[in-house]
CSV table of C-alpha atoms and ligand atoms in Angstrom, one decimal:
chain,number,residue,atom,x,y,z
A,1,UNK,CA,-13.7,-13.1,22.4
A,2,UNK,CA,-16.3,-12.1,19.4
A,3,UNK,CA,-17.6,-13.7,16.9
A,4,UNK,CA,-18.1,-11.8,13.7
A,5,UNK,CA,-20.9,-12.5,11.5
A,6,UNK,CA,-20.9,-11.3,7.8
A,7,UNK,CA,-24.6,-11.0,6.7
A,8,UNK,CA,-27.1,-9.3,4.6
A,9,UNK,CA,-29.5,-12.6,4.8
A,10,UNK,CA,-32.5,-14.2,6.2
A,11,UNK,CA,-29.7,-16.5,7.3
A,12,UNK,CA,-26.9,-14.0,9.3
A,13,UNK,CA,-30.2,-13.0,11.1
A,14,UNK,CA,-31.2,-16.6,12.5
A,15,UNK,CA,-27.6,-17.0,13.5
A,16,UNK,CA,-27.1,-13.7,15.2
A,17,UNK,CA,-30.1,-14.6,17.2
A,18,UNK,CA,-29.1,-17.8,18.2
A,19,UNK,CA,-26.0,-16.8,19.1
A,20,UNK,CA,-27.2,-13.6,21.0
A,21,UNK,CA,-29.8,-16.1,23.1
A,22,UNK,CA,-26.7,-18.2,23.8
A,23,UNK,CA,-24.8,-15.7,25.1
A,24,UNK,CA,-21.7,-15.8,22.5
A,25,UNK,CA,-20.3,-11.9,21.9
A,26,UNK,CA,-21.8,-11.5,18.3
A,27,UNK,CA,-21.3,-8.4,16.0
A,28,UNK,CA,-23.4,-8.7,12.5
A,29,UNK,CA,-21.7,-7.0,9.3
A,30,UNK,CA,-23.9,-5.1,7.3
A,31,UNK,CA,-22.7,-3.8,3.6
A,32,UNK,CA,-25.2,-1.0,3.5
A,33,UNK,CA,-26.8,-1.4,0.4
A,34,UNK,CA,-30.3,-1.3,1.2
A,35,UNK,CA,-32.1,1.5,3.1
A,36,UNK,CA,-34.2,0.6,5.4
A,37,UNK,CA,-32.3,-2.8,6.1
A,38,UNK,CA,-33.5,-6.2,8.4
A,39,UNK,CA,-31.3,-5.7,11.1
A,40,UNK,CA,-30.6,-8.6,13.3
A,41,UNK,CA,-30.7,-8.5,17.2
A,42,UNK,CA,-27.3,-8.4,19.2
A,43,UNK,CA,-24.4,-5.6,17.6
A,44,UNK,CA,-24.7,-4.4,14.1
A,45,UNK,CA,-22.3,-2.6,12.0
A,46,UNK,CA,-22.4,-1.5,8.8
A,47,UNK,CA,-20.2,-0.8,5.7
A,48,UNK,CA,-17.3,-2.3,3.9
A,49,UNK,CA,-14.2,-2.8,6.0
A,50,UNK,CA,-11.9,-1.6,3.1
A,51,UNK,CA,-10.8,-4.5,1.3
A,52,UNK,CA,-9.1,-7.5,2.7
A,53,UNK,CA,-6.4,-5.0,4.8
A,54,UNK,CA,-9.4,-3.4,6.5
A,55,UNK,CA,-11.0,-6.3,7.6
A,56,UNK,CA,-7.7,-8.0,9.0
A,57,UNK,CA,-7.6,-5.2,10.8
A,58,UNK,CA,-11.0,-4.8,11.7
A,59,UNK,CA,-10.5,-8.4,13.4
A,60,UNK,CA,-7.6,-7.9,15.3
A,61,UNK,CA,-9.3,-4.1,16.7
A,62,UNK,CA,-12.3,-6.2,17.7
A,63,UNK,CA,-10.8,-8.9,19.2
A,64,UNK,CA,-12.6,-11.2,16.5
A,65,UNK,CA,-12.0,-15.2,17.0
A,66,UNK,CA,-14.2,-16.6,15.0
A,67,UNK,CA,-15.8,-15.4,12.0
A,68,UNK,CA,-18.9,-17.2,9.8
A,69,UNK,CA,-19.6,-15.9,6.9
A,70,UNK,CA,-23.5,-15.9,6.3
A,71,UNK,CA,-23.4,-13.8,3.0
A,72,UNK,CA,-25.5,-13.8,0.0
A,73,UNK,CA,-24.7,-16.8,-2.2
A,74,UNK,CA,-23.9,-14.3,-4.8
A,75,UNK,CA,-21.6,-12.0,-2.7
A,76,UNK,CA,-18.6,-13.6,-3.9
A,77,UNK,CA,-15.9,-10.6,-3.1
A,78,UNK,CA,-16.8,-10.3,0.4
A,79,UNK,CA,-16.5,-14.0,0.9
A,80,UNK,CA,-12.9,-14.0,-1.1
A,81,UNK,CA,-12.4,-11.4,1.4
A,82,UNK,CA,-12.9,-13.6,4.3
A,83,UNK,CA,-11.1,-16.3,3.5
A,84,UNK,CA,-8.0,-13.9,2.8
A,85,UNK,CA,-8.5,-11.7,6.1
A,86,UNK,CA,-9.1,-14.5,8.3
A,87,UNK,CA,-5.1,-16.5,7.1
A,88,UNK,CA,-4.3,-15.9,10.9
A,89,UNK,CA,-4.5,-19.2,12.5
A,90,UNK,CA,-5.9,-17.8,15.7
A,91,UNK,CA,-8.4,-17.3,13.4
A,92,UNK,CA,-11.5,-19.4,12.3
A,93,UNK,CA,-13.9,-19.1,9.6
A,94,UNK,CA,-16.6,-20.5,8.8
A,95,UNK,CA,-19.2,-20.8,5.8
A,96,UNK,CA,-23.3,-20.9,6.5
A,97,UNK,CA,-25.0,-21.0,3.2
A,98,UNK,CA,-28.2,-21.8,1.9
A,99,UNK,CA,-28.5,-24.8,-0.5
A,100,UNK,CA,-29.3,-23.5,-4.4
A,101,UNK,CA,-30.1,-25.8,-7.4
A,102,UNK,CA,-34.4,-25.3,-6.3
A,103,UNK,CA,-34.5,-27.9,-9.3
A,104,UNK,CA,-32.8,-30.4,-11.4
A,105,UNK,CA,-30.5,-28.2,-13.8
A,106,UNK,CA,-32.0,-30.5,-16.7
A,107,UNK,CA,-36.3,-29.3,-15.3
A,108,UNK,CA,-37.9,-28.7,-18.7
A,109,UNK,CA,-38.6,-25.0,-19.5
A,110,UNK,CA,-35.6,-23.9,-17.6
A,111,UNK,CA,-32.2,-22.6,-18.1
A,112,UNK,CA,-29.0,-22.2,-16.4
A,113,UNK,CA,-26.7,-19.5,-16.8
A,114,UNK,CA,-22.8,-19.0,-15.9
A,115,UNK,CA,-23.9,-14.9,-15.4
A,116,UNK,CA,-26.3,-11.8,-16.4
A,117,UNK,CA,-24.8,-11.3,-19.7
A,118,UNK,CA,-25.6,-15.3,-20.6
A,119,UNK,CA,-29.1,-14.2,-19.0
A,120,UNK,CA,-29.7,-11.9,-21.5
A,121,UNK,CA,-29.1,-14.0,-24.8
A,122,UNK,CA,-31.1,-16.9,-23.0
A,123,UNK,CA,-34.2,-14.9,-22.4
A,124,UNK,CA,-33.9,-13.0,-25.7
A,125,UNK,CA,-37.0,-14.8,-27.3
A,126,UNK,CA,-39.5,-13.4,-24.2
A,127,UNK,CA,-41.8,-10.5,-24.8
A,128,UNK,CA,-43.0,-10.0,-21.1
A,129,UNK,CA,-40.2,-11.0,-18.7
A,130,UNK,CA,-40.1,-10.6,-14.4
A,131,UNK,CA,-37.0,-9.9,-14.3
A,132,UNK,CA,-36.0,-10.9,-9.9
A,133,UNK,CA,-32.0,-10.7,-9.9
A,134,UNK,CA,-31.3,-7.3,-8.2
A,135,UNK,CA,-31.0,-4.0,-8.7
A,136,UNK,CA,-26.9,-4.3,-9.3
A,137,UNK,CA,-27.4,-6.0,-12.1
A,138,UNK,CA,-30.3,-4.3,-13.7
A,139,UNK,CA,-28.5,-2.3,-16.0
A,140,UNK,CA,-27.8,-5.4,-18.2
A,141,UNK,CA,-30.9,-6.1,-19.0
A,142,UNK,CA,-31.9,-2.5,-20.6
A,143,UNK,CA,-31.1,-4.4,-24.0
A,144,UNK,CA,-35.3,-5.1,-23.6
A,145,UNK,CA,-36.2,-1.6,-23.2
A,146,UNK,CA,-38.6,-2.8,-26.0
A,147,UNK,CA,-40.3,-5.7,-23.9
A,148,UNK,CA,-43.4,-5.3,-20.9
A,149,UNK,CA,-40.8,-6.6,-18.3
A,150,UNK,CA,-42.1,-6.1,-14.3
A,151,UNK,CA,-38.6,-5.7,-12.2
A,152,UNK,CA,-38.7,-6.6,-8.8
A,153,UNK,CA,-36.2,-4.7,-6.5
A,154,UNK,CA,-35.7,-3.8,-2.7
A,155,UNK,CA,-35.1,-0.4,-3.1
A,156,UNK,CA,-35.1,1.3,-6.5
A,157,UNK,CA,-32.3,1.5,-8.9
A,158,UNK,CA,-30.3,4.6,-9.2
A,159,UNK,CA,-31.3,4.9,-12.9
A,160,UNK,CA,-34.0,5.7,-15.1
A,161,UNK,CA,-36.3,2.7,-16.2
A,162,UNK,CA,-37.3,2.5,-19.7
A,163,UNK,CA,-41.3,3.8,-20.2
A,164,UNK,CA,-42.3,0.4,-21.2
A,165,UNK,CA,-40.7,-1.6,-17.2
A,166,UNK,CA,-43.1,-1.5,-14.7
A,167,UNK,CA,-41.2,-1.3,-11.2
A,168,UNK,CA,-42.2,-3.4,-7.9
A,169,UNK,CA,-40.3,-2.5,-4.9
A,170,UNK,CA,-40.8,-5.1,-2.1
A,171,UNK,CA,-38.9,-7.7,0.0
A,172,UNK,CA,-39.8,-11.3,0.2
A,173,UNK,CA,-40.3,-13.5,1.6
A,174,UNK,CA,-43.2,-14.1,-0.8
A,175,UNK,CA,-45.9,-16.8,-0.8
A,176,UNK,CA,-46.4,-19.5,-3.7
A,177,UNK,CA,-50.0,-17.8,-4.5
A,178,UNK,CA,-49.4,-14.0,-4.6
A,179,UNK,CA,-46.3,-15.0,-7.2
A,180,UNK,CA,-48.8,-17.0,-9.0
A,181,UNK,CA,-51.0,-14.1,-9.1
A,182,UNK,CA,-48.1,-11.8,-9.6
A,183,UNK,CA,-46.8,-13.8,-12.5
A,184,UNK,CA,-50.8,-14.1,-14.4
A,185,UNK,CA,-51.8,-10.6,-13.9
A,186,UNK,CA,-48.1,-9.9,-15.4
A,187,UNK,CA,-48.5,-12.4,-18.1
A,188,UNK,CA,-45.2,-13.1,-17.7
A,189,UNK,CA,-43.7,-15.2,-20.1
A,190,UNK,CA,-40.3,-15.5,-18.8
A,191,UNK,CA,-39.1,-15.3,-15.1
A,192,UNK,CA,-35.1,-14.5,-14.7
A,193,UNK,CA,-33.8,-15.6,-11.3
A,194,UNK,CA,-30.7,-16.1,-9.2
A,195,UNK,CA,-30.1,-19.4,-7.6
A,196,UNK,CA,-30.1,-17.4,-4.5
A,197,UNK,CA,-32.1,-20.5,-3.3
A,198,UNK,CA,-33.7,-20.8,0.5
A,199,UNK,CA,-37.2,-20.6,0.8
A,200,UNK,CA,-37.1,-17.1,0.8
A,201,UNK,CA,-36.9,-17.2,-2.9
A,202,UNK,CA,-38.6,-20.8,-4.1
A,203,UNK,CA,-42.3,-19.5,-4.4
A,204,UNK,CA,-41.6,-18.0,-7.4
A,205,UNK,CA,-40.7,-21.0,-8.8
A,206,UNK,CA,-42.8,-23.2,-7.6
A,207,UNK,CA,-45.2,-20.4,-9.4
A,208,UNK,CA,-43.6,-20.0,-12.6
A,209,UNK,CA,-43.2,-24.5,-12.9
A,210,UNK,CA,-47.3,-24.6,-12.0
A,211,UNK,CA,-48.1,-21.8,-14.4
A,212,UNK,CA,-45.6,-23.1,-17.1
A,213,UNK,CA,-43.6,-19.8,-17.2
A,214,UNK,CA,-39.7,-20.6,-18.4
A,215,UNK,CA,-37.3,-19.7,-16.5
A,216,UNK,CA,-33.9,-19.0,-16.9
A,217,UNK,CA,-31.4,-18.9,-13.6
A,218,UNK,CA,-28.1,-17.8,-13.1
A,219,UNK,CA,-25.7,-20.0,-11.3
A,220,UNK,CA,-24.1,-19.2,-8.3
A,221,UNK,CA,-20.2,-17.7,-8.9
A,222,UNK,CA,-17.6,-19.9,-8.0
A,223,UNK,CA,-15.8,-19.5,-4.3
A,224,UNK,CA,-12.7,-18.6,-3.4
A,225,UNK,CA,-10.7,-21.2,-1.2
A,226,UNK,CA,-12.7,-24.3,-0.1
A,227,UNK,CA,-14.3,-22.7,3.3
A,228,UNK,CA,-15.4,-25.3,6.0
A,229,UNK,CA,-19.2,-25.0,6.6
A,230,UNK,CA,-21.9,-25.5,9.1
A,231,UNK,CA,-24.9,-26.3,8.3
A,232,UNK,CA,-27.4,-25.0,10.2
A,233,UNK,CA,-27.8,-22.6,13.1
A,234,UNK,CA,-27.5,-24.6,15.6
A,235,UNK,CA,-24.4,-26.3,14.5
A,236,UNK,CA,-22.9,-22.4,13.9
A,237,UNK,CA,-23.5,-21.7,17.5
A,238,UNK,CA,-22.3,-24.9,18.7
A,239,UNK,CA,-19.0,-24.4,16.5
A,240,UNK,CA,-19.0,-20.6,17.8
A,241,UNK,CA,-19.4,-21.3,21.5
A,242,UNK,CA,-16.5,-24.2,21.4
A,243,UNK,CA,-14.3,-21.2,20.3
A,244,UNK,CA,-15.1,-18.8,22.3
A,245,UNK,CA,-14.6,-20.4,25.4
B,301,NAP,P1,-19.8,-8.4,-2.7
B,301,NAP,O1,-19.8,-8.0,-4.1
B,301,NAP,O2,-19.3,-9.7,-2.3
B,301,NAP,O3,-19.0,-7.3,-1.8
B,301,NAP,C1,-18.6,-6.0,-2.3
B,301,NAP,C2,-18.1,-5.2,-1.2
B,301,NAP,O4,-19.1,-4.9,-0.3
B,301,NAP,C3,-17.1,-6.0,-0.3
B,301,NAP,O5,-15.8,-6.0,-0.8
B,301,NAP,C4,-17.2,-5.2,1.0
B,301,NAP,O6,-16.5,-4.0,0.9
B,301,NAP,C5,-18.7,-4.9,1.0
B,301,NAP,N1,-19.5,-5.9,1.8
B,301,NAP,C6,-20.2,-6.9,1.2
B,301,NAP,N2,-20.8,-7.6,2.2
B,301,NAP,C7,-20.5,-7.0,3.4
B,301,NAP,C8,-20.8,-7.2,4.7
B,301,NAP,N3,-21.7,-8.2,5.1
B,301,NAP,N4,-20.3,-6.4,5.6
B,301,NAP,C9,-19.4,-5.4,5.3
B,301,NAP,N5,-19.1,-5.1,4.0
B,301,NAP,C10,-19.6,-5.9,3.1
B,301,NAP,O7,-21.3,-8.2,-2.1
B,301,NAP,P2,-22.7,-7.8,-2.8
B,301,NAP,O8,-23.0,-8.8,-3.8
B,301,NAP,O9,-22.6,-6.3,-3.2
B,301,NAP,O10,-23.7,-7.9,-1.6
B,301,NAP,C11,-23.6,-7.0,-0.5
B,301,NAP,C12,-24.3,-7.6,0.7
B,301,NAP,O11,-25.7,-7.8,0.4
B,301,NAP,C13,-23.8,-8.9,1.1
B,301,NAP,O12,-23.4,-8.8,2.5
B,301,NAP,C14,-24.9,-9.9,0.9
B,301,NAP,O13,-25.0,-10.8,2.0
B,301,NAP,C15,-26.1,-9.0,0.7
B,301,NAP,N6,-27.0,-9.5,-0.3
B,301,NAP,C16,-26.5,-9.7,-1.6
B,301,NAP,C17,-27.3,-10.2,-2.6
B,301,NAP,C18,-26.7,-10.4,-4.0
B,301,NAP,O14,-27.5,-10.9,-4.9
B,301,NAP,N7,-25.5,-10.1,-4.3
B,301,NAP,C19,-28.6,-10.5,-2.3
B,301,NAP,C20,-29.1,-10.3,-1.0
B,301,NAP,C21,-28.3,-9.8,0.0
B,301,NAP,P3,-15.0,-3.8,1.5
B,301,NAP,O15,-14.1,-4.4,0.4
B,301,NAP,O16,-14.9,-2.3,1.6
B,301,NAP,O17,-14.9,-4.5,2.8
């Protein structure tokens, strides 16, 4: 019996280790995107299972019980996946995500957004953004071309930056003072977000409220079907070791 874990986050890679240490049959899903990716300990595959038909089929092959689903807060299609693929009743799923909302919706200075497009007409006054939501959804912002933004990505985007972006590849986590001093040699008069939340990504926030930078975040997408979840690793490998025996 194996449990599948869908990941891509700081969170998938606590799990699979706690789960390898306790001796359950783990395999971590990767989607690929990145290069040069974290890998957790235990199995690893990677690359999209081919819709919800390949990963039904994927968790029969496999022998797959039990499967948490560890994604990105914002990987909403794998996750609708899941819940699809995993209708079986001899099979269980399970949701580990991090809690969002770093702040009050209603924190002065700060915005909330339904998606990237509402990003954009939000942040339309700013002449120097730091622009943190991805490479996917980078395209959308080329609308500011005409502004000093500094974009943050993992690995860089497939397309050619405007002259006037300045490009940082990295991968947090990140620490509260190097985004303060990230943000003030920037001058950065705007910082767009996710509400990835976790404290992978609050440092730049807690940066941008000390430095009084306005920020405007995008809300997490809605979620398909109303997943059970678990809230922390040990409670995952607790769930995942009752199953598996
Ligand atoms: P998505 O839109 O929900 O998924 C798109 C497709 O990618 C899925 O239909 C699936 O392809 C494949 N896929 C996604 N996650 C997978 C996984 N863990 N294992 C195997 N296939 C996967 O996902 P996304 O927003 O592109 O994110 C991709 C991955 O990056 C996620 O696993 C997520 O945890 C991680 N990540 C995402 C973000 C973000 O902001 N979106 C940030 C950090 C990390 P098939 O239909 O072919 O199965």
């Amino acid at each position: 019996m194996t449990v599948l874990v869908l990941g891509g986050t700081a969170e998938a890679r606590a799990l699979a280790a706690g789960l390898v240490a306790a001796g359950v049959d783990v395999v971590s899903s990767l989607a690929g995107r990145v290069a040069d990716p974290a890998l957790p300990v235990g199995r690893v595959r990677v690359g999209g299972f081919g819709g919800v038909a390949g990963l039904a089929r994927y968790l029969v092959q496999e022998r797959i019980t039990t499967v948490i689903d560890a994604t990105h807060p914002f990987a909403a299609q794998i996750s609708a996946h899941a819940v699809e693929a995993t209708a079986a009743p001899d099979v269980r799923l399970r949701r580990r995500e991090r809690p969002g909302g770093t702040r009050a919706p209603g924190a002065p200075g700060w915005s909330w957004v339904p998606a990237t497009a509402a990003a954009v007409v939000a942040g339309a006054a700013c002449t120097r953004p730091f622009l943190t939501t991805g490479r996917q959804s980078l395209e959308e912002f080329l609308g500011w071309a005409d502004r000093d933004a500094l974009v943050r990505v993992v690995d860089r985007p497939t397309f050619t930056l405007p002259p006037r972006w300045q490009l940082l590849c990295s991968r947090g986590p990140y620490e509260v003072a190097a985004e303060r001093a990230l943000l003030s040699q920037h001058q950065a008069d705007l910082l767009v977000t996710k509400d990835s939340g976790g404290t992978h990504t609050s440092a730049k926030l807690h940066a941008a409220g000390e430095l009084g930078v306005r920020v405007v975040v995008i809300s997490r997408p809605p979620r398909a079907g109303a997943t059970l979840t678990v809230a922390d690793v040990a409670t995952a490998v607790a769930f995942c070791r009752r199953s598996s025996s």
